[in-house]
PDB file of C-alpha atoms and ligand atoms in Angstrom:
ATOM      1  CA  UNK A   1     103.077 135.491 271.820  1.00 39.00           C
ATOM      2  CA  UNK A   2     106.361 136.758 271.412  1.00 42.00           C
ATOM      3  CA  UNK A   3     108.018 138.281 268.178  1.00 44.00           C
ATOM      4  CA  UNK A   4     108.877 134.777 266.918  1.00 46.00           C
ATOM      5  CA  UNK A   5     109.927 135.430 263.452  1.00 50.00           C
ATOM      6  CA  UNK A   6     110.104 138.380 261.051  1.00 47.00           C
ATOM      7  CA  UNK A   7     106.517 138.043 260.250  1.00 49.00           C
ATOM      8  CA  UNK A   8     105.705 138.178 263.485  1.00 47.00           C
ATOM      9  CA  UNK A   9     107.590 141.867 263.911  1.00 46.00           C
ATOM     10  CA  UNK A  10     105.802 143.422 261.338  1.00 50.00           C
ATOM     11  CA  UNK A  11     102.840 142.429 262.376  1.00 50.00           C
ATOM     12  CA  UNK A  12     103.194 143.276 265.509  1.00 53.00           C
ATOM     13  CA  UNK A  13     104.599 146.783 264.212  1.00 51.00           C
ATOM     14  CA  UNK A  14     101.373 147.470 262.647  1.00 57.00           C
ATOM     15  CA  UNK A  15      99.425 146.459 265.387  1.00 58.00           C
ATOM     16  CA  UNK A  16     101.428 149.274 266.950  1.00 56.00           C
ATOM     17  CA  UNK A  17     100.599 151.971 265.041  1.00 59.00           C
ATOM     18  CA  UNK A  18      97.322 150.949 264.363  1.00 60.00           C
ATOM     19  CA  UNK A  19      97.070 151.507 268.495  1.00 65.00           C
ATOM     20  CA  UNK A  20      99.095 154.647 268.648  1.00 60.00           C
ATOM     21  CA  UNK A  21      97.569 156.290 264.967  1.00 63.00           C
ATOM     22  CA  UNK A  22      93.891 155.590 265.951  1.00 80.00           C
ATOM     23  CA  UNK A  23      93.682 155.307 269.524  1.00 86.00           C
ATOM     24  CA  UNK A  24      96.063 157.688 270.980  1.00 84.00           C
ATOM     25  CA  UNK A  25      97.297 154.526 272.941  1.00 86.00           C
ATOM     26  CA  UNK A  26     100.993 154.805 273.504  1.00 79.00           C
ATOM     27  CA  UNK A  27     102.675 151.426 274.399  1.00 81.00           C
ATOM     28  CA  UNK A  28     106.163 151.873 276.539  1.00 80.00           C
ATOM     29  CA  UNK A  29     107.824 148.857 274.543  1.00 79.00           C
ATOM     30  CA  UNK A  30     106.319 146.559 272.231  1.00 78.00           C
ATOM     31  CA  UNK A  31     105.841 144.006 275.099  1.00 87.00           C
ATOM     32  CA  UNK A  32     103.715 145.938 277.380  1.00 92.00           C
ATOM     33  CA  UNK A  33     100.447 144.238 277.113  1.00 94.00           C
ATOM     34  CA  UNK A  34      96.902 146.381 276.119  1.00 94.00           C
ATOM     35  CA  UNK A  35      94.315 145.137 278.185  1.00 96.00           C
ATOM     36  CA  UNK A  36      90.700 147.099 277.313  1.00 96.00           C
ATOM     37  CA  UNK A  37      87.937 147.748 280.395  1.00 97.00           C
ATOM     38  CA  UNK A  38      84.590 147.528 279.253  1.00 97.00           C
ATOM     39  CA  UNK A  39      81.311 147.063 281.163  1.00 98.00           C
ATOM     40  CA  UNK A  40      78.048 148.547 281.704  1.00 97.00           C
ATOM     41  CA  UNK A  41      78.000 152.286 283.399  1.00 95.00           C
ATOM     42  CA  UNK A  42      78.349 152.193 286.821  1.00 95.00           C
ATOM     43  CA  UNK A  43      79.250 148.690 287.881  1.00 97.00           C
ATOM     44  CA  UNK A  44      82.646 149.605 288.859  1.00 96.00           C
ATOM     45  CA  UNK A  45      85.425 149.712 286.190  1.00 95.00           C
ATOM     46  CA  UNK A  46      87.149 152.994 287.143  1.00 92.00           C
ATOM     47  CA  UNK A  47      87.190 151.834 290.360  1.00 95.00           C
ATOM     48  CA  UNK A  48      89.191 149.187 289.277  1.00 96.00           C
ATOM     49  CA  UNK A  49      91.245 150.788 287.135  1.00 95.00           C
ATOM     50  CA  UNK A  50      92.404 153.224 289.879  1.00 94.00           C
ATOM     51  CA  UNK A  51      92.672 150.359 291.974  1.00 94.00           C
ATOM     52  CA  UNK A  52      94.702 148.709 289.333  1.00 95.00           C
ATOM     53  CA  UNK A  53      96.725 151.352 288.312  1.00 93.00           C
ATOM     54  CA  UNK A  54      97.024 153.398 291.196  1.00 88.00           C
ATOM     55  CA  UNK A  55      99.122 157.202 290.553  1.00 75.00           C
ATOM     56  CA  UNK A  56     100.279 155.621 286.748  1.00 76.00           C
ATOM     57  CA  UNK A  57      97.395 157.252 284.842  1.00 79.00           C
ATOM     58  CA  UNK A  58      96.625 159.828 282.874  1.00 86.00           C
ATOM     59  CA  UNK A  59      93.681 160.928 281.102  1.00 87.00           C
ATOM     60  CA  UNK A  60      92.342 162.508 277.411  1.00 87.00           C
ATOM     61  CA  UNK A  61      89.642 162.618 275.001  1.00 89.00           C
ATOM     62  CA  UNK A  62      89.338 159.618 272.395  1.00 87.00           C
ATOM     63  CA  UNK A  63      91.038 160.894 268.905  1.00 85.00           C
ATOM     64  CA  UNK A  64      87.687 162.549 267.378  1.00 84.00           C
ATOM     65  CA  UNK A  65      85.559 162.204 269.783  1.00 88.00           C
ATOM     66  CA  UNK A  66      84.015 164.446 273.279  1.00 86.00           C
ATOM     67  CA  UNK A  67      84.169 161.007 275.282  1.00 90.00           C
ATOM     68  CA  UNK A  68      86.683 160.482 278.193  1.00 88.00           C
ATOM     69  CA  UNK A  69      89.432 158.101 277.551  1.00 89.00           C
ATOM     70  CA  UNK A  70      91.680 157.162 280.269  1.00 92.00           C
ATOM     71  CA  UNK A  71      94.665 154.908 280.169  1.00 94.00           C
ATOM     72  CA  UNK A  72      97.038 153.719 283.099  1.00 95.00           C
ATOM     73  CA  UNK A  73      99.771 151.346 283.885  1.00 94.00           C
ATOM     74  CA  UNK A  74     100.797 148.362 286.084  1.00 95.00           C
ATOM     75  CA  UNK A  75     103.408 145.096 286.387  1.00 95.00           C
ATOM     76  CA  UNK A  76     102.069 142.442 287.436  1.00 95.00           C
ATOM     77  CA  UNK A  77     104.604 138.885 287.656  1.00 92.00           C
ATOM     78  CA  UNK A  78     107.193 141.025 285.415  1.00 93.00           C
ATOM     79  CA  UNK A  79     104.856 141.816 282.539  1.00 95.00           C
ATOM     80  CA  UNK A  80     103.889 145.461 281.696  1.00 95.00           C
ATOM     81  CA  UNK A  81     100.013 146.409 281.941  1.00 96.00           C
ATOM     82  CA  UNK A  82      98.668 148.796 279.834  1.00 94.00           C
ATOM     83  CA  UNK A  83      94.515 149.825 280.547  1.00 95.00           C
ATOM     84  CA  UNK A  84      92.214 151.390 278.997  1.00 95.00           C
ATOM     85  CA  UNK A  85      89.204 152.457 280.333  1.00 94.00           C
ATOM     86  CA  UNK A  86      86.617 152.131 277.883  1.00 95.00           C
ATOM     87  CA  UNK A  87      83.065 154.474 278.377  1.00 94.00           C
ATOM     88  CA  UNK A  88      79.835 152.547 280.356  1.00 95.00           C
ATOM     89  CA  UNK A  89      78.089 150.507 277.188  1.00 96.00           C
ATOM     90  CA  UNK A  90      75.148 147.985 277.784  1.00 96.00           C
ATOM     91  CA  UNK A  91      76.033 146.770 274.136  1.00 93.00           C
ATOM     92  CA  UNK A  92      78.394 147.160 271.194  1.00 92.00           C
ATOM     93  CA  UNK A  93      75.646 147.765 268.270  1.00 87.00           C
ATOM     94  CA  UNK A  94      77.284 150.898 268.371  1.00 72.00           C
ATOM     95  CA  UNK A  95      73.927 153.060 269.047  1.00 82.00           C
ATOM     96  CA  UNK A  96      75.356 155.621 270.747  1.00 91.00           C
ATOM     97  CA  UNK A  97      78.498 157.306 270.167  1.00 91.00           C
ATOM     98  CA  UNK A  98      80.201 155.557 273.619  1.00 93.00           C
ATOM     99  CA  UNK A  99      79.450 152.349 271.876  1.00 93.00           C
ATOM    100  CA  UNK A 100      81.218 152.862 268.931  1.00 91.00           C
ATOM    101  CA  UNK A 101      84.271 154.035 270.591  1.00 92.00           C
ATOM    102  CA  UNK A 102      83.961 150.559 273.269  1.00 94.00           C
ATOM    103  CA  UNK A 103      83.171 148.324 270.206  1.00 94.00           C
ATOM    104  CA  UNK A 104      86.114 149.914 267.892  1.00 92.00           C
ATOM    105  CA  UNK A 105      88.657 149.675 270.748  1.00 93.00           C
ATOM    106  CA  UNK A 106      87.969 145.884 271.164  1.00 94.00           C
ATOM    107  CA  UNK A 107      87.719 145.161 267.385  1.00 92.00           C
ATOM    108  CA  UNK A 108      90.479 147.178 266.276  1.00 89.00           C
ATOM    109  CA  UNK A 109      92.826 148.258 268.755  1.00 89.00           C
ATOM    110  CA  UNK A 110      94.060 144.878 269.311  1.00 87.00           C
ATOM    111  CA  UNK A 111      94.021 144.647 273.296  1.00 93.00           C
ATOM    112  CA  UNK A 112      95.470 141.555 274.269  1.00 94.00           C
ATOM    113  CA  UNK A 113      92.708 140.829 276.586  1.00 96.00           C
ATOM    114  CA  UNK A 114      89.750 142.622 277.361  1.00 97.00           C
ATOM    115  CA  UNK A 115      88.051 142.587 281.281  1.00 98.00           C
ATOM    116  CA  UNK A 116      84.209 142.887 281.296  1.00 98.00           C
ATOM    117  CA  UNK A 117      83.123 144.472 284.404  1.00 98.00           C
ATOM    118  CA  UNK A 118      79.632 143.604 285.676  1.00 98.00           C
ATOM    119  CA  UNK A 119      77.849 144.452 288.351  1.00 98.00           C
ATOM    120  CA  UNK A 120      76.893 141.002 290.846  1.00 98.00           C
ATOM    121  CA  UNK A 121      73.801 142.391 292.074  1.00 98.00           C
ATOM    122  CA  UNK A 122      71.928 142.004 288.216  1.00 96.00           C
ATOM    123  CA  UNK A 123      74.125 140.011 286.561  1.00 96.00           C
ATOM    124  CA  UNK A 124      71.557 138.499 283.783  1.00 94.00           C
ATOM    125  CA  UNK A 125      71.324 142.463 282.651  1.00 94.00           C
ATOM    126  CA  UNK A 126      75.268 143.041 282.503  1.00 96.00           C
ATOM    127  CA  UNK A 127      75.818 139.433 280.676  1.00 96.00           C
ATOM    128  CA  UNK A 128      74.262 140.878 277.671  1.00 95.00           C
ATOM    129  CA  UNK A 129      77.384 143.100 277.112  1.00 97.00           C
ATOM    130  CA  UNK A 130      79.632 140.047 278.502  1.00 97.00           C
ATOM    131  CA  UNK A 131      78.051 138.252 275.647  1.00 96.00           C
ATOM    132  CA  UNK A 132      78.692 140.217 272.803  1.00 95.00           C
ATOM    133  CA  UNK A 133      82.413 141.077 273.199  1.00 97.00           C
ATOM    134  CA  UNK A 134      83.029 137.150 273.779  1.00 97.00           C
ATOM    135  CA  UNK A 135      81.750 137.172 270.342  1.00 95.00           C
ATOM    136  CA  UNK A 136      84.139 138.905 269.077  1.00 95.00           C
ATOM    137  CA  UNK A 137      87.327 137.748 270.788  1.00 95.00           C
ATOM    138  CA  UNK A 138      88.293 134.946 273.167  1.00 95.00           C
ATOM    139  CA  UNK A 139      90.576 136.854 275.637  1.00 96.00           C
ATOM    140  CA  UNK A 140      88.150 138.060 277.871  1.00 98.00           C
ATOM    141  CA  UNK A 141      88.422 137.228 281.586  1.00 98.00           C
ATOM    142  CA  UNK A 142      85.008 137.992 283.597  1.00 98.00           C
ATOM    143  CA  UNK A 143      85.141 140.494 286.549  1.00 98.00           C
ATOM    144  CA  UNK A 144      82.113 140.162 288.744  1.00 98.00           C
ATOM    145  CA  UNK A 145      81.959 143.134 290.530  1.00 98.00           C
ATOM    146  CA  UNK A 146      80.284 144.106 293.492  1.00 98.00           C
ATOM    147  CA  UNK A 147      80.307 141.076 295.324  1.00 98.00           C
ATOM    148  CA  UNK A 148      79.614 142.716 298.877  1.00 98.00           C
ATOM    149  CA  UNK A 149      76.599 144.502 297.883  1.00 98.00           C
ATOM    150  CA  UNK A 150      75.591 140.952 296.358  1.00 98.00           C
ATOM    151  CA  UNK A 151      76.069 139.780 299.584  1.00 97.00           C
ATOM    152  CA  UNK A 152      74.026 142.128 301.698  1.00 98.00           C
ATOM    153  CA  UNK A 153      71.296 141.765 299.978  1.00 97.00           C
ATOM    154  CA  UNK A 154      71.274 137.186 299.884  1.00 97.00           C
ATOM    155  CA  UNK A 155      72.540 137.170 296.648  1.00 97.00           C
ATOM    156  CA  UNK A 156      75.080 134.364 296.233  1.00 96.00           C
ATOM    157  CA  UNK A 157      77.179 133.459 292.675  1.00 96.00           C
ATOM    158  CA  UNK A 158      78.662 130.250 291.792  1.00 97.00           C
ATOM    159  CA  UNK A 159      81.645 131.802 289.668  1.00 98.00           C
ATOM    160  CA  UNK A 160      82.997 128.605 289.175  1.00 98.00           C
ATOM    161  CA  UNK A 161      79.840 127.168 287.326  1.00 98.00           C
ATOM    162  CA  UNK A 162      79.730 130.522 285.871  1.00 98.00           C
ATOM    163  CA  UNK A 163      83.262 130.506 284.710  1.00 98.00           C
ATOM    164  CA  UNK A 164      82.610 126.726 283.335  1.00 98.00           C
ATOM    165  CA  UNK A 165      79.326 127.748 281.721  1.00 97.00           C
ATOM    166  CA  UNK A 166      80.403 130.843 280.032  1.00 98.00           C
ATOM    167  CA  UNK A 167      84.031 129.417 278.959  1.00 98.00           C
ATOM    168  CA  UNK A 168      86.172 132.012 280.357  1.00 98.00           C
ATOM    169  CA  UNK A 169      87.786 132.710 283.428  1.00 98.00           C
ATOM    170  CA  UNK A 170      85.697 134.523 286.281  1.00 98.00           C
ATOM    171  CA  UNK A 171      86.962 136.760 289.146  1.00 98.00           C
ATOM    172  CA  UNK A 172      84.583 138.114 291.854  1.00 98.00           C
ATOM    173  CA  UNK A 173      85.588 141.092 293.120  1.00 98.00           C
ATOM    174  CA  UNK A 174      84.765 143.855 295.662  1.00 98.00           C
ATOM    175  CA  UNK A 175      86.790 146.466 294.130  1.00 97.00           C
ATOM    176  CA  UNK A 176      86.466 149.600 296.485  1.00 96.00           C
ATOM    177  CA  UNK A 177      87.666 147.489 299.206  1.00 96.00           C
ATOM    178  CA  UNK A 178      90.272 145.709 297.014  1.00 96.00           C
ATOM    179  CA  UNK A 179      88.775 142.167 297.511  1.00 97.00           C
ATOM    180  CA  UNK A 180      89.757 139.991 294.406  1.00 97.00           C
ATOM    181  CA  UNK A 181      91.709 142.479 292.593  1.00 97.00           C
ATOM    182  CA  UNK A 182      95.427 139.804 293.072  1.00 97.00           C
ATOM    183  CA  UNK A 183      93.234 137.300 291.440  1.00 98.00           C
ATOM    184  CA  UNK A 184      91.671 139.646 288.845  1.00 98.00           C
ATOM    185  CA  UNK A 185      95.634 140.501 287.578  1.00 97.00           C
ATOM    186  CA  UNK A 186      96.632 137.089 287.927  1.00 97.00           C
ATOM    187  CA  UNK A 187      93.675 135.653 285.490  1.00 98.00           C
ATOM    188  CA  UNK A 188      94.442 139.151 283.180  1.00 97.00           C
ATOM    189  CA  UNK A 189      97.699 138.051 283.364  1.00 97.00           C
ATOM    190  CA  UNK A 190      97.085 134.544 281.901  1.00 97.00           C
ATOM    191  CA  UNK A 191      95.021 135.218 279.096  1.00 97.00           C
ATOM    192  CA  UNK A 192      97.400 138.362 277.993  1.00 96.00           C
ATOM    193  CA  UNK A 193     100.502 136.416 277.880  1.00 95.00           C
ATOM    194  CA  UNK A 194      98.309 133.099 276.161  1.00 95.00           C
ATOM    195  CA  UNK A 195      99.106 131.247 278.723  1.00 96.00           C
ATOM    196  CA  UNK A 196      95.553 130.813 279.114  1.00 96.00           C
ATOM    197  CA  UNK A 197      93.321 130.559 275.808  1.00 95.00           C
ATOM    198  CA  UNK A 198      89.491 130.596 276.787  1.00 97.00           C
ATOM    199  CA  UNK A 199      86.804 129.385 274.113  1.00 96.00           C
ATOM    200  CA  UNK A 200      83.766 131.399 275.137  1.00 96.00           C
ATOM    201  CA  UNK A 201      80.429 130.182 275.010  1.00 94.00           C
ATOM    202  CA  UNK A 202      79.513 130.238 271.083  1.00 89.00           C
ATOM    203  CA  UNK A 203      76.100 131.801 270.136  1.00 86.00           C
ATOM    204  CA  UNK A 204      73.792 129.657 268.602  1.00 89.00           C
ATOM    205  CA  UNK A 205      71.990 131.331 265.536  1.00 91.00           C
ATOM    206  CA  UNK A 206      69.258 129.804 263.377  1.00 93.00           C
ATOM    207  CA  UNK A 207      69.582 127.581 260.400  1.00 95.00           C
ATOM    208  CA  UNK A 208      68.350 130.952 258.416  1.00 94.00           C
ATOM    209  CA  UNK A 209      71.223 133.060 259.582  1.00 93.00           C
ATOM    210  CA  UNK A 210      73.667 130.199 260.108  1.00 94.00           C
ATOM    211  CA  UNK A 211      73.105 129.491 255.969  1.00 95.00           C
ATOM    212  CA  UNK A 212      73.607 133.532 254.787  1.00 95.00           C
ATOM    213  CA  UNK A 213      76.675 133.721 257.491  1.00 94.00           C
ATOM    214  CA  UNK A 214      78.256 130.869 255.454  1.00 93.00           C
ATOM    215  CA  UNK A 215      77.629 132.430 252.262  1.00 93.00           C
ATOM    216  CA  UNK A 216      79.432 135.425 253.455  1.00 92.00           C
ATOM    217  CA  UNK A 217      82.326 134.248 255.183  1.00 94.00           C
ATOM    218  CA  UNK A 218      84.402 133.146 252.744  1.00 93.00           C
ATOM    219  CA  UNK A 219      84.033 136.784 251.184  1.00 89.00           C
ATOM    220  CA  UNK A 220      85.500 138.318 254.686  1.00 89.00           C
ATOM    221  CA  UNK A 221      88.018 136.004 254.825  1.00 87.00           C
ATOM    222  CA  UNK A 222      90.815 138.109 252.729  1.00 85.00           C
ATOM    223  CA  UNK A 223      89.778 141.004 254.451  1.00 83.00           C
ATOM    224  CA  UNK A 224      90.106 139.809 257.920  1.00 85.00           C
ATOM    225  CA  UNK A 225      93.660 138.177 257.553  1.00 84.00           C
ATOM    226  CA  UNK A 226      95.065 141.301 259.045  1.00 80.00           C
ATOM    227  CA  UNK A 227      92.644 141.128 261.818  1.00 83.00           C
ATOM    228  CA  UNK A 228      93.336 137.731 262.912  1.00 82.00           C
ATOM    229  CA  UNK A 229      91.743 138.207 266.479  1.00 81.00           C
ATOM    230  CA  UNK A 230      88.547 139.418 264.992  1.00 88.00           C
ATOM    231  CA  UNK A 231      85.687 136.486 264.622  1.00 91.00           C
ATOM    232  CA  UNK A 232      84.658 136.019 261.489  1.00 92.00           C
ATOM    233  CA  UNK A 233      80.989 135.255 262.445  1.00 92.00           C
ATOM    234  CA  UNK A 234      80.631 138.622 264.596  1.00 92.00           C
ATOM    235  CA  UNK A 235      82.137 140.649 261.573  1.00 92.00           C
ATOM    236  CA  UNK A 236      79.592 138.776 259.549  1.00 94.00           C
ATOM    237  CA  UNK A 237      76.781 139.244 261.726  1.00 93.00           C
ATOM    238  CA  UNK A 238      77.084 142.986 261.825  1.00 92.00           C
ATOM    239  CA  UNK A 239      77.175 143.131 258.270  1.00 92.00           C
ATOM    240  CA  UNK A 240      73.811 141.287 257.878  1.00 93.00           C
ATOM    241  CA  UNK A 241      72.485 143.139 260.513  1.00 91.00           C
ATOM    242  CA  UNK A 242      72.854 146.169 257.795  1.00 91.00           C
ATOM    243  CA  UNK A 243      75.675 148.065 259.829  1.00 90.00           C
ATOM    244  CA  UNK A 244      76.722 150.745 258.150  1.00 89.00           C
ATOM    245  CA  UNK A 245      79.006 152.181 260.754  1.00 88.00           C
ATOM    246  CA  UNK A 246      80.380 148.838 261.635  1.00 90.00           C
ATOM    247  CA  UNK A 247      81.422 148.623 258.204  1.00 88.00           C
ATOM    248  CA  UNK A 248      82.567 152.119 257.814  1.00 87.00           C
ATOM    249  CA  UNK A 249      85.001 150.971 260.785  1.00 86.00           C
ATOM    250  CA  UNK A 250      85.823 147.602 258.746  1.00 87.00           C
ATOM    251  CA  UNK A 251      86.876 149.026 255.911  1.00 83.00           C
ATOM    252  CA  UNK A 252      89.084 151.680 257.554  1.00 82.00           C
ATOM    253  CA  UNK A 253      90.871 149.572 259.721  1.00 79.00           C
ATOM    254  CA  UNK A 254      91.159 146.659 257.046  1.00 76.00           C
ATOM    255  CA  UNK A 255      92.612 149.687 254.163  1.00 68.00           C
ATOM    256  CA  UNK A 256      90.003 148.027 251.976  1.00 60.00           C
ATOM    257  CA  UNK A 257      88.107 151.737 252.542  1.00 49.00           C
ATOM    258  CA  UNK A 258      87.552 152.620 248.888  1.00 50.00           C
ATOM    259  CA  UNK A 259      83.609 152.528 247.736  1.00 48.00           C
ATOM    260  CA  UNK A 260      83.983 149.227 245.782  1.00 49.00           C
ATOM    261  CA  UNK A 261      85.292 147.152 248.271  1.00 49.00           C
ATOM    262  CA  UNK A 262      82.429 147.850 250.453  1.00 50.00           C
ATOM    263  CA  UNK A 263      80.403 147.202 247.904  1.00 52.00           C
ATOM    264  CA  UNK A 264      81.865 143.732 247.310  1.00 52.00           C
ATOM    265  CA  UNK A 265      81.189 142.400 250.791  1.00 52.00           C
ATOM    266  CA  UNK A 266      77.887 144.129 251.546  1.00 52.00           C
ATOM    267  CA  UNK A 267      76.132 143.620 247.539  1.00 46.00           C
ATOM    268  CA  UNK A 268      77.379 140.916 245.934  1.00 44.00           C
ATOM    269  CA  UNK A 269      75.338 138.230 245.656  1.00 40.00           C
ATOM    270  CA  UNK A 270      76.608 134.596 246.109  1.00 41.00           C
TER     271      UNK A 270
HETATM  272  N1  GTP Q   1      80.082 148.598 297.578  1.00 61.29           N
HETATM  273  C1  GTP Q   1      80.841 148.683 296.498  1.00 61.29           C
HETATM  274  N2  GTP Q   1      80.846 149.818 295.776  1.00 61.29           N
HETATM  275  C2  GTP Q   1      81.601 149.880 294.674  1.00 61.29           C
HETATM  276  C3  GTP Q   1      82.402 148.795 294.248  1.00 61.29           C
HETATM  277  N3  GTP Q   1      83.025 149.145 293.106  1.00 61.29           N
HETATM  278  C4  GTP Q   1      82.648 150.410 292.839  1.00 61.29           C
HETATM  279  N4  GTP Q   1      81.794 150.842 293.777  1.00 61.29           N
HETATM  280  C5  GTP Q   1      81.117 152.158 293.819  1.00 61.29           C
HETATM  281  O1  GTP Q   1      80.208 152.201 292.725  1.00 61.29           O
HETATM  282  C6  GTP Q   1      80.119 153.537 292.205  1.00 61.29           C
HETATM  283  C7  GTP Q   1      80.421 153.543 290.716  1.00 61.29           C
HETATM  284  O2  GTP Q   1      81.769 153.160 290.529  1.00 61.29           O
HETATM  285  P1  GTP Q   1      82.618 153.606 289.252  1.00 61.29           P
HETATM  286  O3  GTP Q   1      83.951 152.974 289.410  1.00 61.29           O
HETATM  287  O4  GTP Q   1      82.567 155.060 289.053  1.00 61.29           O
HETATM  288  O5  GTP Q   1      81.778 152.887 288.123  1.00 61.29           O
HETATM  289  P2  GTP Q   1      81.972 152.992 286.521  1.00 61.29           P
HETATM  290  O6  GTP Q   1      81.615 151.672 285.965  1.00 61.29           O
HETATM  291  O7  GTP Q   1      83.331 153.504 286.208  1.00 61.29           O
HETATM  292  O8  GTP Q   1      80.884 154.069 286.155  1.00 61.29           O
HETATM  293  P3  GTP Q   1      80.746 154.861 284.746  1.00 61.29           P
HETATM  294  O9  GTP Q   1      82.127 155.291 284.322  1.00 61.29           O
HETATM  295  O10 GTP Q   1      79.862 156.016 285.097  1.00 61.29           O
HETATM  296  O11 GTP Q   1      80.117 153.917 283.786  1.00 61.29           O
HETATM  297  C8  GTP Q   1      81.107 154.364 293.028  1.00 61.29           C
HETATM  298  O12 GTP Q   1      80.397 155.003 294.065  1.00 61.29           O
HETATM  299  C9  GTP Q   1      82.057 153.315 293.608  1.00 61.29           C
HETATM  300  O13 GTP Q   1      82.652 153.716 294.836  1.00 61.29           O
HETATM  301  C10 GTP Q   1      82.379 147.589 295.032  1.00 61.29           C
HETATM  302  O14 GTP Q   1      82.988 146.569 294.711  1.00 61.29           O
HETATM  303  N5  GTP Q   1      81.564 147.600 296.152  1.00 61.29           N
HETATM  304 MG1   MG Q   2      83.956 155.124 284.967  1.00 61.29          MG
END
């Protein structure tokens, strides 16, 4: 969405140097859209970010951290790109110290849409990871990778039925030979600019977890106003999941960082 008001400018302000401050992600103009790469190692995604970005790249280290962070450009239908290659993660529960960087960059840089690469010859594996960051945001867009290897060996996806199932869009792709990659920008492009709003497949949780997720919602909910893209119901699940680093994160991104706030959401009992 556009700056549509004065509200709207501030917030998008802070989203700005929350990006630049954190993330060492440096937007040309405040239109240029962030777009975040994730996906399991080796199913593709620097292939097509070089594919996607061609010479406009340039590489770094993530602020703090001995992990690779590369970040490159590209226009597609007169909107600025900006992407950022995210390191190889088969999850977000931030295990490892890749995770935590791919899980903080969705949750708190505030990409405008974030591509899950996965790799069409085991798909069931690399839907684990597609799962979890549709949990915590709806602009997602599916890029099924590796469709020619798929091929040779019989293997044949239905990304329609996939795209319908899951509830966001799907692109197959064969990315070192290009194949797909118009149609990857064009559904990218889409989500990015809200023309396109997908509602991903919700988890379904238990009645014991649905009932202490309730109870703790309406605790996060002054916390997360200034996350508005951030669902409630992952934030809450992490929490009761006991993640301490997840909440470490929370509270510095939210500037609620100081010992007793983190003490009201995690100990207080209903
Ligand atoms: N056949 C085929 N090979 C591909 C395709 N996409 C990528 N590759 C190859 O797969 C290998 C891994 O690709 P990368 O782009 O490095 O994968 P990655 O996900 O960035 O890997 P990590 O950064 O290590 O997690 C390379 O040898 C690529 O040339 C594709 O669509 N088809
Ligand atoms: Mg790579």
């Amino acid at each position: 969405m556009e700056n549509c008001c004065q509200s709207c400018v501030s917030r998008s302000f802070s989203a700005d140097v929350t990006l630049r401050g954190r993330y060492n992600v440096w937007q040309e103009t405040g239109r240029e859209k962030v777009i975040a790469l994730a996906g399991n190692p080796n199913v593709g995604k620097t292939t097509v970010f070089n594919s996607l970005t061609g010479m406009r790249q340039h590489t770094g280290n993530w602020p703090g951290k001995t992990v690779t962070q590369a970040q490159g450009r590209f226009v597609h239908d007169d909107h600025s790109f900006l992407l950022v290659d995210l390191p190889g993660t088969y999850s977000l529960l931030a295990h490892s110290t890749d995770e935590q960087v791919a899980r903080d960059f969705i949750c708190f840089g505030r990409p405008d849409a974030t591509i899950v690469v996965v790799d069409a010859t085991c798909l069931a594996r690399n839907l684990n990871l597609a799962l979890q960051v549709m949990e915590i945001t709806n602009k997602v867009v599916l890029c099924v990778n590796l469709l020619d290897e798929a091929e040779s060996k019989g293997i044949r996806i239905d990304l329609e039925a996939l795209s319908e199932k899951l509830g966001v869009p799907v692109v197959g792709t064969a990315a070192r030979s290009g194949r797909g990659l118009d149609a990857l920008k064009e559904a990218l492009c889409r989500v990015a600019t809200g023309q396109v709003a997908p509602a991903p497949l919700a988890v379904a949780y238990d009645e014991e977890v649905r009932a202490a997720m309730e109870q703790l919602l309406p605790r996060l909910e002054p916390l997360l106003q200034a996350l508005p893209h951030l669902n409630p119901r992952w934030v809450a699940m992490r929490l009761l999941d006991g993640d301490e680093q997840f909440l470490d994160s929370l509270t510095e991104h939210t500037g609620a960082g100081q010992p007793e706030a983190k003490e009201e959401v995690l100990l207080c009992p209903q």
